[in-house]
N, C-alpha and C. Protein backbone atom coordinates (compact mmCIF):
# COMPACT_ATOMS: atom_id res chain seq x y z
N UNK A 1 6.78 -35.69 12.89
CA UNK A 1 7.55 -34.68 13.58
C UNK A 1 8.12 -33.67 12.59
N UNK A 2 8.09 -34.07 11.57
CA UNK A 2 9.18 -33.11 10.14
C UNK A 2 8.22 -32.17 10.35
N UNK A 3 6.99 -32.76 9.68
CA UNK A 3 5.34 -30.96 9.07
C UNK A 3 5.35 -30.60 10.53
N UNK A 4 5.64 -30.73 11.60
CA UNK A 4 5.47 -30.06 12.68
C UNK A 4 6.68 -28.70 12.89
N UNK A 5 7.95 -29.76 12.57
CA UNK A 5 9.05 -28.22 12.50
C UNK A 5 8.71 -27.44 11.21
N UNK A 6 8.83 -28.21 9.82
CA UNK A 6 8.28 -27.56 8.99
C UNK A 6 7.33 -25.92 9.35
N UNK A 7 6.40 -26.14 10.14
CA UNK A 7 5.09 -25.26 10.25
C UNK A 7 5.79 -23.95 11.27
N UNK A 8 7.05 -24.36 11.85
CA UNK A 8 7.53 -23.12 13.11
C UNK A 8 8.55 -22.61 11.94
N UNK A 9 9.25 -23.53 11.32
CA UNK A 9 10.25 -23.01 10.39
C UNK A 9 10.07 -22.44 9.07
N UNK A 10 8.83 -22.49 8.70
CA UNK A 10 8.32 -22.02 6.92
C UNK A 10 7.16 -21.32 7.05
N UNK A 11 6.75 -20.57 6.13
CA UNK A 11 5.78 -19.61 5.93
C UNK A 11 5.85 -19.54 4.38
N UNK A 12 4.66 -19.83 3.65
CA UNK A 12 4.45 -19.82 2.17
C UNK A 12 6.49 -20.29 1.72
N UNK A 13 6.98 -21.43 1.83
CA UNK A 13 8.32 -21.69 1.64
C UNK A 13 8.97 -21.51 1.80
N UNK A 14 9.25 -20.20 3.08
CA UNK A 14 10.40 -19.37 3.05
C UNK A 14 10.79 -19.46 4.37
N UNK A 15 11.72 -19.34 4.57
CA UNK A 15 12.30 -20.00 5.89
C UNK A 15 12.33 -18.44 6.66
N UNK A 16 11.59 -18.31 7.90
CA UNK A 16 11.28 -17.32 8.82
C UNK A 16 12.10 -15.94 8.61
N UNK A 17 13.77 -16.81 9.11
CA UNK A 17 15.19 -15.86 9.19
C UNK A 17 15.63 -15.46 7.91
N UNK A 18 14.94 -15.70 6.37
CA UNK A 18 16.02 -15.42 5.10
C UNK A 18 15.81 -13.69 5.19
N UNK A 19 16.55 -13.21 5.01
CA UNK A 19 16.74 -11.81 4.65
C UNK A 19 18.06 -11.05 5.03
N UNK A 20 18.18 -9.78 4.40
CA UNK A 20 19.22 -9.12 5.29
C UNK A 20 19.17 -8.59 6.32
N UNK A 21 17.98 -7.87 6.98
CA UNK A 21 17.54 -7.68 8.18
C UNK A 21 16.89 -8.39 9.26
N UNK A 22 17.46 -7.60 10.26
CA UNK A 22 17.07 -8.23 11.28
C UNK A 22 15.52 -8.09 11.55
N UNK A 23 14.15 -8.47 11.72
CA UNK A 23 12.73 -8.41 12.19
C UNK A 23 13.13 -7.39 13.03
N UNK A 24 13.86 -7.12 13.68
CA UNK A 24 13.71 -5.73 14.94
C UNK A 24 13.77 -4.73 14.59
N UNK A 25 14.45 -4.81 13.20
CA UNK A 25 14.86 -2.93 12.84
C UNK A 25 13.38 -2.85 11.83
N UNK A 26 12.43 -3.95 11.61
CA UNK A 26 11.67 -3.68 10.92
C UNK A 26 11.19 -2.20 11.01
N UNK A 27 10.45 -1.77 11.84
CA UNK A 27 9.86 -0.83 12.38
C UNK A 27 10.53 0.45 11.92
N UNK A 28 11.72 0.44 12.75
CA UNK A 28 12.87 1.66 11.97
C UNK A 28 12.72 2.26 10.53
N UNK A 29 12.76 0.89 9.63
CA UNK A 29 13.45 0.69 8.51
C UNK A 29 11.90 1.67 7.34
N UNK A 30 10.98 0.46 7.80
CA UNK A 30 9.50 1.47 7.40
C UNK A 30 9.27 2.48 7.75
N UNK A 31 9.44 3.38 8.81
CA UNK A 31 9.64 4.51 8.92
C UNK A 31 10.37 5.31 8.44
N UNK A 32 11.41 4.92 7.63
CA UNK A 32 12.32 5.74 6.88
C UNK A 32 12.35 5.16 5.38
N UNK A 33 11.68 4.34 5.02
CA UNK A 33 10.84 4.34 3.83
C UNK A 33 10.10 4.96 3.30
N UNK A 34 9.16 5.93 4.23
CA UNK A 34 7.57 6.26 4.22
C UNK A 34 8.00 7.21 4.30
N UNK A 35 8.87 8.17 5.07
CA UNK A 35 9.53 9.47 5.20
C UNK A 35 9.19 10.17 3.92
N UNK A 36 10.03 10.04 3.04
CA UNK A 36 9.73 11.50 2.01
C UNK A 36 8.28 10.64 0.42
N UNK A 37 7.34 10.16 1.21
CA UNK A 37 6.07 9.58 0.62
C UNK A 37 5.10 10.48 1.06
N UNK A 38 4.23 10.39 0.08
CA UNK A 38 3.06 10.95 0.14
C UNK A 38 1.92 10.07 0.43
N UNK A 39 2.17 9.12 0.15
CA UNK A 39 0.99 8.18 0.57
C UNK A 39 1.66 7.17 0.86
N UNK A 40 0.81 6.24 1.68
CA UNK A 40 1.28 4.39 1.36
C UNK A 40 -0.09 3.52 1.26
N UNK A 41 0.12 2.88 -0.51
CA UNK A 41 -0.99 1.95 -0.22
C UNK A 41 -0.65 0.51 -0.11
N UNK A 42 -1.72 0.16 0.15
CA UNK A 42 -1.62 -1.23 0.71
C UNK A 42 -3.19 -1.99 0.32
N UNK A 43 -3.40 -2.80 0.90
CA UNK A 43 -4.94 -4.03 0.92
C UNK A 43 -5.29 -4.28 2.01
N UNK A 44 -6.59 -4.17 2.76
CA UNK A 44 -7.14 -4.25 3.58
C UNK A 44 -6.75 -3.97 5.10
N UNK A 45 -8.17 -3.39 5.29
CA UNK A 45 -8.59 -2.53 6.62
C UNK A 45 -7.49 -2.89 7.86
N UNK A 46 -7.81 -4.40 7.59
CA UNK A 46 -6.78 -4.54 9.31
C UNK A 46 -5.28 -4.07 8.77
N UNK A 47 -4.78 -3.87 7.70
CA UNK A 47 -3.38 -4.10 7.87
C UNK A 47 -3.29 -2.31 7.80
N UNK A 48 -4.41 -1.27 7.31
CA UNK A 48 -4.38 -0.47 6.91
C UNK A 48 -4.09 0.26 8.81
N UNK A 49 -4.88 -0.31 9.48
CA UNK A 49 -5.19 0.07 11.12
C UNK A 49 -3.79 -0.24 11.46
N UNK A 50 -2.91 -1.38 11.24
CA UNK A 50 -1.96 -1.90 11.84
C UNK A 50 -0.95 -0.65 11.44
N UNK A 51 -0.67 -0.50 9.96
CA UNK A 51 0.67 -0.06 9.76
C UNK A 51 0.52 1.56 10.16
N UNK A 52 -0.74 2.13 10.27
CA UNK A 52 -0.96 3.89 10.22
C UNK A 52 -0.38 3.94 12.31
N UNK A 53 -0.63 2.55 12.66
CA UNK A 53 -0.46 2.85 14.06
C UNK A 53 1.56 2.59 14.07
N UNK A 54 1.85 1.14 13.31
CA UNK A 54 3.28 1.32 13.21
C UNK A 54 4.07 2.56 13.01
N UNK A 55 3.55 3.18 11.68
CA UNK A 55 4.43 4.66 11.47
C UNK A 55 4.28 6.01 12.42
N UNK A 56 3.11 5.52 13.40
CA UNK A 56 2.22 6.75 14.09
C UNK A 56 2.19 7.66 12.97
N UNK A 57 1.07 7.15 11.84
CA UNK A 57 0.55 8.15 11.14
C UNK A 57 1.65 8.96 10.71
N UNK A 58 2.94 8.79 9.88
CA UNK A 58 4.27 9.37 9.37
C UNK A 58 3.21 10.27 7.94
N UNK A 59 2.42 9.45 7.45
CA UNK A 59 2.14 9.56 6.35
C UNK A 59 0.91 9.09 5.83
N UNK A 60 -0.56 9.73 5.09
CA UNK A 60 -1.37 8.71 5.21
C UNK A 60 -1.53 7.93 4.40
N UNK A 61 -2.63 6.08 4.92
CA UNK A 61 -2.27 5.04 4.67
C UNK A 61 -3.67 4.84 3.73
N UNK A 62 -3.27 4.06 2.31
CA UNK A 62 -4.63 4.00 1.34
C UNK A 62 -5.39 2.86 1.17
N UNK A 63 -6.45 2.54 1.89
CA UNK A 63 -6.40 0.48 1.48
C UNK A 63 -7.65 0.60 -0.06
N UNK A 64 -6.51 0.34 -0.42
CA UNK A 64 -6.98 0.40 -2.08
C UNK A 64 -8.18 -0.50 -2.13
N UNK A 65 -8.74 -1.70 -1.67
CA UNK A 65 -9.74 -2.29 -1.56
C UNK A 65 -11.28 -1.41 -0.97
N UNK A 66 -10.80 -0.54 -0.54
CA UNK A 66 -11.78 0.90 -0.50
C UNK A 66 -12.03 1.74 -2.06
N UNK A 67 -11.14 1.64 -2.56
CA UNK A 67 -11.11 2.07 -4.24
C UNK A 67 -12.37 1.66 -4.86
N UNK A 68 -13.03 2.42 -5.42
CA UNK A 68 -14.17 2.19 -6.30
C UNK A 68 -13.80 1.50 -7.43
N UNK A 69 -12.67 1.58 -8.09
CA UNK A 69 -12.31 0.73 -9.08
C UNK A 69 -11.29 -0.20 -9.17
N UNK A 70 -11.03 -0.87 -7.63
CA UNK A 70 -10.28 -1.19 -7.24
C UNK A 70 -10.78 -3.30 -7.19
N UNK A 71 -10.35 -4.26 -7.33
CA UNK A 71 -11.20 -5.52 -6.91
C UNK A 71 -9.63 -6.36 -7.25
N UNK A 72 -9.57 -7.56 -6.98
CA UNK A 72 -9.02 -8.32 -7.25
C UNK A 72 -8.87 -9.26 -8.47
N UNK A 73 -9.90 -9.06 -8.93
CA UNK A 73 -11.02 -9.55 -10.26
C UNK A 73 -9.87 -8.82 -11.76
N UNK A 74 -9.62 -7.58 -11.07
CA UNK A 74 -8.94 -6.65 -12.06
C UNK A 74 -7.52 -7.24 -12.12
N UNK A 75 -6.74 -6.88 -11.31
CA UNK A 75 -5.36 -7.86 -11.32
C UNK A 75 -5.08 -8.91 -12.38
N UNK A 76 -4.64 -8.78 -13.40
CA UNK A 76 -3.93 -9.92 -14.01
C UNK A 76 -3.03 -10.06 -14.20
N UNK A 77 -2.51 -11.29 -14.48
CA UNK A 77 -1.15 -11.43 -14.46
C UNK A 77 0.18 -10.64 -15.60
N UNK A 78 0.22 -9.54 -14.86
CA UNK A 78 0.63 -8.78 -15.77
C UNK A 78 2.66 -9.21 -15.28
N UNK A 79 2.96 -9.52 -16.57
CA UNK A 79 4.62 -9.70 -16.84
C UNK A 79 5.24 -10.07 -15.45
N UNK A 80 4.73 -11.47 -15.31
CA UNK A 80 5.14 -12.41 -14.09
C UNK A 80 6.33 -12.15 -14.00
N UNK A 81 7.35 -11.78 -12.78
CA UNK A 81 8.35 -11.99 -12.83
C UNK A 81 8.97 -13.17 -12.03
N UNK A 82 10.42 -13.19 -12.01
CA UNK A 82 10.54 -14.68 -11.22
C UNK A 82 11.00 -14.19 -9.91
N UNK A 83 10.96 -15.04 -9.02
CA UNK A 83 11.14 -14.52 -7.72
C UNK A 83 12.73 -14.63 -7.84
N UNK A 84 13.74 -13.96 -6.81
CA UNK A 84 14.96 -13.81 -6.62
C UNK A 84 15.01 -15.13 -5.71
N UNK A 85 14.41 -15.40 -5.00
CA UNK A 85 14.71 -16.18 -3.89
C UNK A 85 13.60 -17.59 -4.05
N UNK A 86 13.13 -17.96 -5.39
CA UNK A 86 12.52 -19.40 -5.44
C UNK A 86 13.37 -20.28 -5.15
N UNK A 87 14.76 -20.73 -4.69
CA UNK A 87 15.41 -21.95 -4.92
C UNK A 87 14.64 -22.18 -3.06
N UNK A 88 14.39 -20.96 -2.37
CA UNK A 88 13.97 -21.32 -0.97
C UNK A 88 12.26 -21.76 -0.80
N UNK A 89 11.93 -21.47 -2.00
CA UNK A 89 10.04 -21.60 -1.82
C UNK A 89 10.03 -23.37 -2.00
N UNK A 90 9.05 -24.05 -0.99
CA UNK A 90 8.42 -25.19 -0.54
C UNK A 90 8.20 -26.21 -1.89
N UNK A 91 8.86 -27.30 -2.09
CA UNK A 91 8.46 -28.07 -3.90
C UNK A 91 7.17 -28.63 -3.22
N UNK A 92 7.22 -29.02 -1.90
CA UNK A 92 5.60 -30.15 -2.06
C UNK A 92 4.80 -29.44 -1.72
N UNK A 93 4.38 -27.85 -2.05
CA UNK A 93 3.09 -27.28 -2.12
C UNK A 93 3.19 -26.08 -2.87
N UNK A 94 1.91 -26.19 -3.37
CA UNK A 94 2.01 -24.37 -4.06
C UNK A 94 2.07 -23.33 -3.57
N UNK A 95 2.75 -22.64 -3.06
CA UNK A 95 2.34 -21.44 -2.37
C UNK A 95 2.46 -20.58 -3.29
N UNK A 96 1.69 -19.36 -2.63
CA UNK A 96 1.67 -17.75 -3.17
C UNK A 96 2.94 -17.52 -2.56
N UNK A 97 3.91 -16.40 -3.67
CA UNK A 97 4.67 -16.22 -3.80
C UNK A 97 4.27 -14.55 -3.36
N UNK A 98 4.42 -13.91 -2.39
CA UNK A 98 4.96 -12.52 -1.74
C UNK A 98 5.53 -11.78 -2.96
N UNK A 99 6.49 -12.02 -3.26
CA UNK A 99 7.11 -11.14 -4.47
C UNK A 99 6.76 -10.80 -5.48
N UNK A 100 6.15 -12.01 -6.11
CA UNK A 100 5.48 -12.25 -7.59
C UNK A 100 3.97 -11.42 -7.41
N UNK A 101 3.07 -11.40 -6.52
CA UNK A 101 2.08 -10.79 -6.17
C UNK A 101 2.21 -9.60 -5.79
N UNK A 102 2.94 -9.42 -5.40
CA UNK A 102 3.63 -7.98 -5.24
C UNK A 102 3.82 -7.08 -6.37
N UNK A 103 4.94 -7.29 -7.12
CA UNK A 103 5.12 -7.21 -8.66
C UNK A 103 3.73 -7.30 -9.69
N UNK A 104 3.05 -7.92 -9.51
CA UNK A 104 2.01 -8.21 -10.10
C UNK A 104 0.81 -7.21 -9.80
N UNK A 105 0.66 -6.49 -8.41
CA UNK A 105 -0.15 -5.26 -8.11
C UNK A 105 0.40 -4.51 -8.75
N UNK A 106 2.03 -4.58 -8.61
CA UNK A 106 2.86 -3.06 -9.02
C UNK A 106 2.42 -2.75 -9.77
N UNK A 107 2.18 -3.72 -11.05
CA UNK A 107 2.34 -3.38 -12.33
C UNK A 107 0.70 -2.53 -12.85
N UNK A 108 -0.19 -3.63 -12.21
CA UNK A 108 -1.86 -3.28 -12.05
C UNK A 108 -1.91 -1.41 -11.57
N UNK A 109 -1.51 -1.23 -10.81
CA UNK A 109 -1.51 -0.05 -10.05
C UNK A 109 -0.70 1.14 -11.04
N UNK A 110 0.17 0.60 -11.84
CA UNK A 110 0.85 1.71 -12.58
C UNK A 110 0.29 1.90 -14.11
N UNK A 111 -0.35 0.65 -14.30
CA UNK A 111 -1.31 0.49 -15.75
C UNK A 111 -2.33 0.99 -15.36
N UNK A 112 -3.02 1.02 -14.26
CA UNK A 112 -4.61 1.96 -13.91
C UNK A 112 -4.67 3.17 -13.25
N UNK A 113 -3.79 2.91 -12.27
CA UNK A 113 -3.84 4.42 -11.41
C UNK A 113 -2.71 5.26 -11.88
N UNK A 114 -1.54 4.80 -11.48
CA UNK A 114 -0.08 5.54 -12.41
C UNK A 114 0.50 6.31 -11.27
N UNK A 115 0.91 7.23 -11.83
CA UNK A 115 1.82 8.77 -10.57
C UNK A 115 0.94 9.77 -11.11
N UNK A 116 0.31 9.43 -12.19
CA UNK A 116 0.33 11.51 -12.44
C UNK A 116 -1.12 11.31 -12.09
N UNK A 117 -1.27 12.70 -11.61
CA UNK A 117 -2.58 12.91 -10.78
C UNK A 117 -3.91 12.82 -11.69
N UNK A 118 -5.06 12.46 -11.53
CA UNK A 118 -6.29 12.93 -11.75
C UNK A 118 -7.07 13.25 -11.13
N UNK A 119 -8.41 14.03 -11.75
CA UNK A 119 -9.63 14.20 -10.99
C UNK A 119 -9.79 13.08 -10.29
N UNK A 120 -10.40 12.19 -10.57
CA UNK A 120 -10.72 10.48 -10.42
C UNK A 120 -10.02 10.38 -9.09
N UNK A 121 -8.71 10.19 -9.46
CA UNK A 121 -7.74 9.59 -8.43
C UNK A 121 -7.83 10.42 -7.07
N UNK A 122 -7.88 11.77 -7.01
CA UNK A 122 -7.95 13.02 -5.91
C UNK A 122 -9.09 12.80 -5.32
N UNK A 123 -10.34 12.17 -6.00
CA UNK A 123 -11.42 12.07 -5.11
C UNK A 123 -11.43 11.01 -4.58
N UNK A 124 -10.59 9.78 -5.07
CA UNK A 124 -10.70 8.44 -4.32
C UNK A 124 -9.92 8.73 -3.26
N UNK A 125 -9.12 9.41 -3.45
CA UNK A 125 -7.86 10.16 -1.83
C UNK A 125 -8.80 10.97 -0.88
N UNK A 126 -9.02 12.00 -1.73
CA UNK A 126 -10.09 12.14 -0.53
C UNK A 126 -10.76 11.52 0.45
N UNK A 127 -12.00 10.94 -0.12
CA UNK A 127 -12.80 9.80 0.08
C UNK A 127 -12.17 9.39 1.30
N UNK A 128 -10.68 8.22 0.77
CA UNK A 128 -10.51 7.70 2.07
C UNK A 128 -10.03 8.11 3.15
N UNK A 129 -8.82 9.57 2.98
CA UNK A 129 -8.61 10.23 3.99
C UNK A 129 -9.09 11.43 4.91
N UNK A 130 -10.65 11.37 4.15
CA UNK A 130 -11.34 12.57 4.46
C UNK A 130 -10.86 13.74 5.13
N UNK A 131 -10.04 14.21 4.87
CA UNK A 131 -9.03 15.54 5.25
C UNK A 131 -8.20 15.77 4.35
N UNK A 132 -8.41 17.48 3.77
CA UNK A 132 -7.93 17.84 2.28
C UNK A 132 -6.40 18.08 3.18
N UNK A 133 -6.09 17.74 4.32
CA UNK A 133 -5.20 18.45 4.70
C UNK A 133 -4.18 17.55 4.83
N UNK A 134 -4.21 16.40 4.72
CA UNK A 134 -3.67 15.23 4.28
C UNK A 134 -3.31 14.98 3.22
N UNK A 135 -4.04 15.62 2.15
CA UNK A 135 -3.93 15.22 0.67
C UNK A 135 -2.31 16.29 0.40
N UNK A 136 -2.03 15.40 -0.98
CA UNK A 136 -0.80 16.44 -1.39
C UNK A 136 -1.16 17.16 -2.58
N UNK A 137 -0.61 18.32 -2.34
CA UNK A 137 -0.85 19.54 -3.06
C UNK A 137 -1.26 19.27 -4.43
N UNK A 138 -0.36 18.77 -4.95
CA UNK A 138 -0.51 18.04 -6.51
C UNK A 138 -2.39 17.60 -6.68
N UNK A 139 -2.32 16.51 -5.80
CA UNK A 139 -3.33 16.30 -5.99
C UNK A 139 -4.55 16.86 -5.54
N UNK A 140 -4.48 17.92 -5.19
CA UNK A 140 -5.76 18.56 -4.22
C UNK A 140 -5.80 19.73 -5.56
N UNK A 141 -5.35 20.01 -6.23
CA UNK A 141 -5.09 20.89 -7.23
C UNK A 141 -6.09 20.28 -8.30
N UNK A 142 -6.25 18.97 -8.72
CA UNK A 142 -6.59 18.58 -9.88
C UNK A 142 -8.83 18.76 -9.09
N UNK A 143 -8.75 18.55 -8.06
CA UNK A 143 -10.18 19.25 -7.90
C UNK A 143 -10.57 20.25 -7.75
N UNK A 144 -11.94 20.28 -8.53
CA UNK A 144 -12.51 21.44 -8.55
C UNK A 144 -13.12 22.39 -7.60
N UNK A 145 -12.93 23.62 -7.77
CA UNK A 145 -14.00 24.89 -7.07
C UNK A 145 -14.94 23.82 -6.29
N UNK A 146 -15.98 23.58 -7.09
CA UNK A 146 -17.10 23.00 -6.57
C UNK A 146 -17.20 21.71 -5.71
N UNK A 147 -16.05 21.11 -5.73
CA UNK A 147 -15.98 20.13 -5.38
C UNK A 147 -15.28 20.25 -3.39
N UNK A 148 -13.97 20.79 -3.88
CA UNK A 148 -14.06 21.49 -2.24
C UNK A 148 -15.11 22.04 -1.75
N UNK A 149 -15.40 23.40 -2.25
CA UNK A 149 -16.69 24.27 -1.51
C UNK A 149 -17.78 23.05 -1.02
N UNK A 150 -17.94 22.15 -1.65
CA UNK A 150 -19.36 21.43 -1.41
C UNK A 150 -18.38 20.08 -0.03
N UNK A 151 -17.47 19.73 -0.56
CA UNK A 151 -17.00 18.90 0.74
C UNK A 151 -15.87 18.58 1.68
N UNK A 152 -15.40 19.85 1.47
CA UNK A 152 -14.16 20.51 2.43
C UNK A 152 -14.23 21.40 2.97
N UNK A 153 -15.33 22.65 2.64
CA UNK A 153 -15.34 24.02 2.90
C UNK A 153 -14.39 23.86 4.03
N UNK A 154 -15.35 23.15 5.27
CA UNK A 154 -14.98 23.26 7.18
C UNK A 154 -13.87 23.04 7.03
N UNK A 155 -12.50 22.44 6.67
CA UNK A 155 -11.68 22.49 6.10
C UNK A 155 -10.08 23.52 5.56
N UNK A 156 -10.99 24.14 5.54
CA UNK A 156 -10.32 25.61 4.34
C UNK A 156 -9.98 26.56 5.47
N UNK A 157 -8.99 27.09 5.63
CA UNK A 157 -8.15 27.75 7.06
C UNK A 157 -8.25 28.95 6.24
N UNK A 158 -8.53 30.07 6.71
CA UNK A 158 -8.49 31.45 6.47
C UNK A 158 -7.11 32.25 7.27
N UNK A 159 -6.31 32.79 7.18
CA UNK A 159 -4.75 33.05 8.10
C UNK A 159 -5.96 34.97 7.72
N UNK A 160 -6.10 34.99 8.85
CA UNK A 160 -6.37 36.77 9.01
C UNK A 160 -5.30 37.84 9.80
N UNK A 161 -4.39 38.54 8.94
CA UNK A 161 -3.59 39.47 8.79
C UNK A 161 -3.63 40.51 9.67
């Protein structure tokens, strides 16, 4: 009867209710996260479908597993940190730790991709949001002449005076 409550009451060790928020304002709360963002990435397709429908499209959504130089393979354990909240994670199993994996993309993502724009990076944005009109300025800047003309032209708004 215990692994049975166990399984309604825990998730990777963590007991359902720990946090400061309430699950209801979730929704709210990400929406005013995402507000003054230019992008949000994330990992895979379904969650990419889920959250662009949560924010109604506030902002667009990147599933980096679409990334050409993107794999899991790459990820290492870069400067583990400790979780804030291990005294609540499960002793009789290993779980993946949410935070630590978290932290652990962060770090992957700021050692490979970073903030400051590139060629590289503007075409992988592209790519997935196929609309330059989506993209942010910054980065729509770092491509070339040739590169719009050949796959944005239809795209390109003319304002006639």
């Amino acid at each position: 009867m215990r692994k049975s409550q166990d399984q309604f009451g825990y998730k990777h060790g963590i007991l359902w209710d720990y946090g400061a928020s309430p699950y209801e304002l979730f929704e709210q709360k990400l929406k005013s996260w995402v507000q003054n963002s230019h992008y949000f990435y994330l990992l895979g397709a379904q969650k990419q479908k889920w959250l662009e429908t949560l924010i109604e499209n506030a902002v667009p959504v990147i599933d980096m597993e679409q990334m050409r130089f993107y794999s899991p393979d790459n990820v290492e354990d870069f400067a583990k940190m400790r979780c804030p909240i291990r005294e609540f994670h499960s002793t009789r199993r290993q779980f993946a730790c949410a935070f630590q994996n978290a932290q652990q993309l962060k770090h992957w993502f700021m050692e490979y991709w970073g903030v400051k724009p590139s060629y590289e990076k503007s075409v992988q944005i592209f790519y997935q949001l196929a609309d330059l009109r989506k993209m942010d300025p910054v980065d729509i800047a770092c491509l070339d002449d040739h590169f719009i003309l050949r796959f944005a032209k239809d795209q390109i708004c003319h304002e006639d005076s």
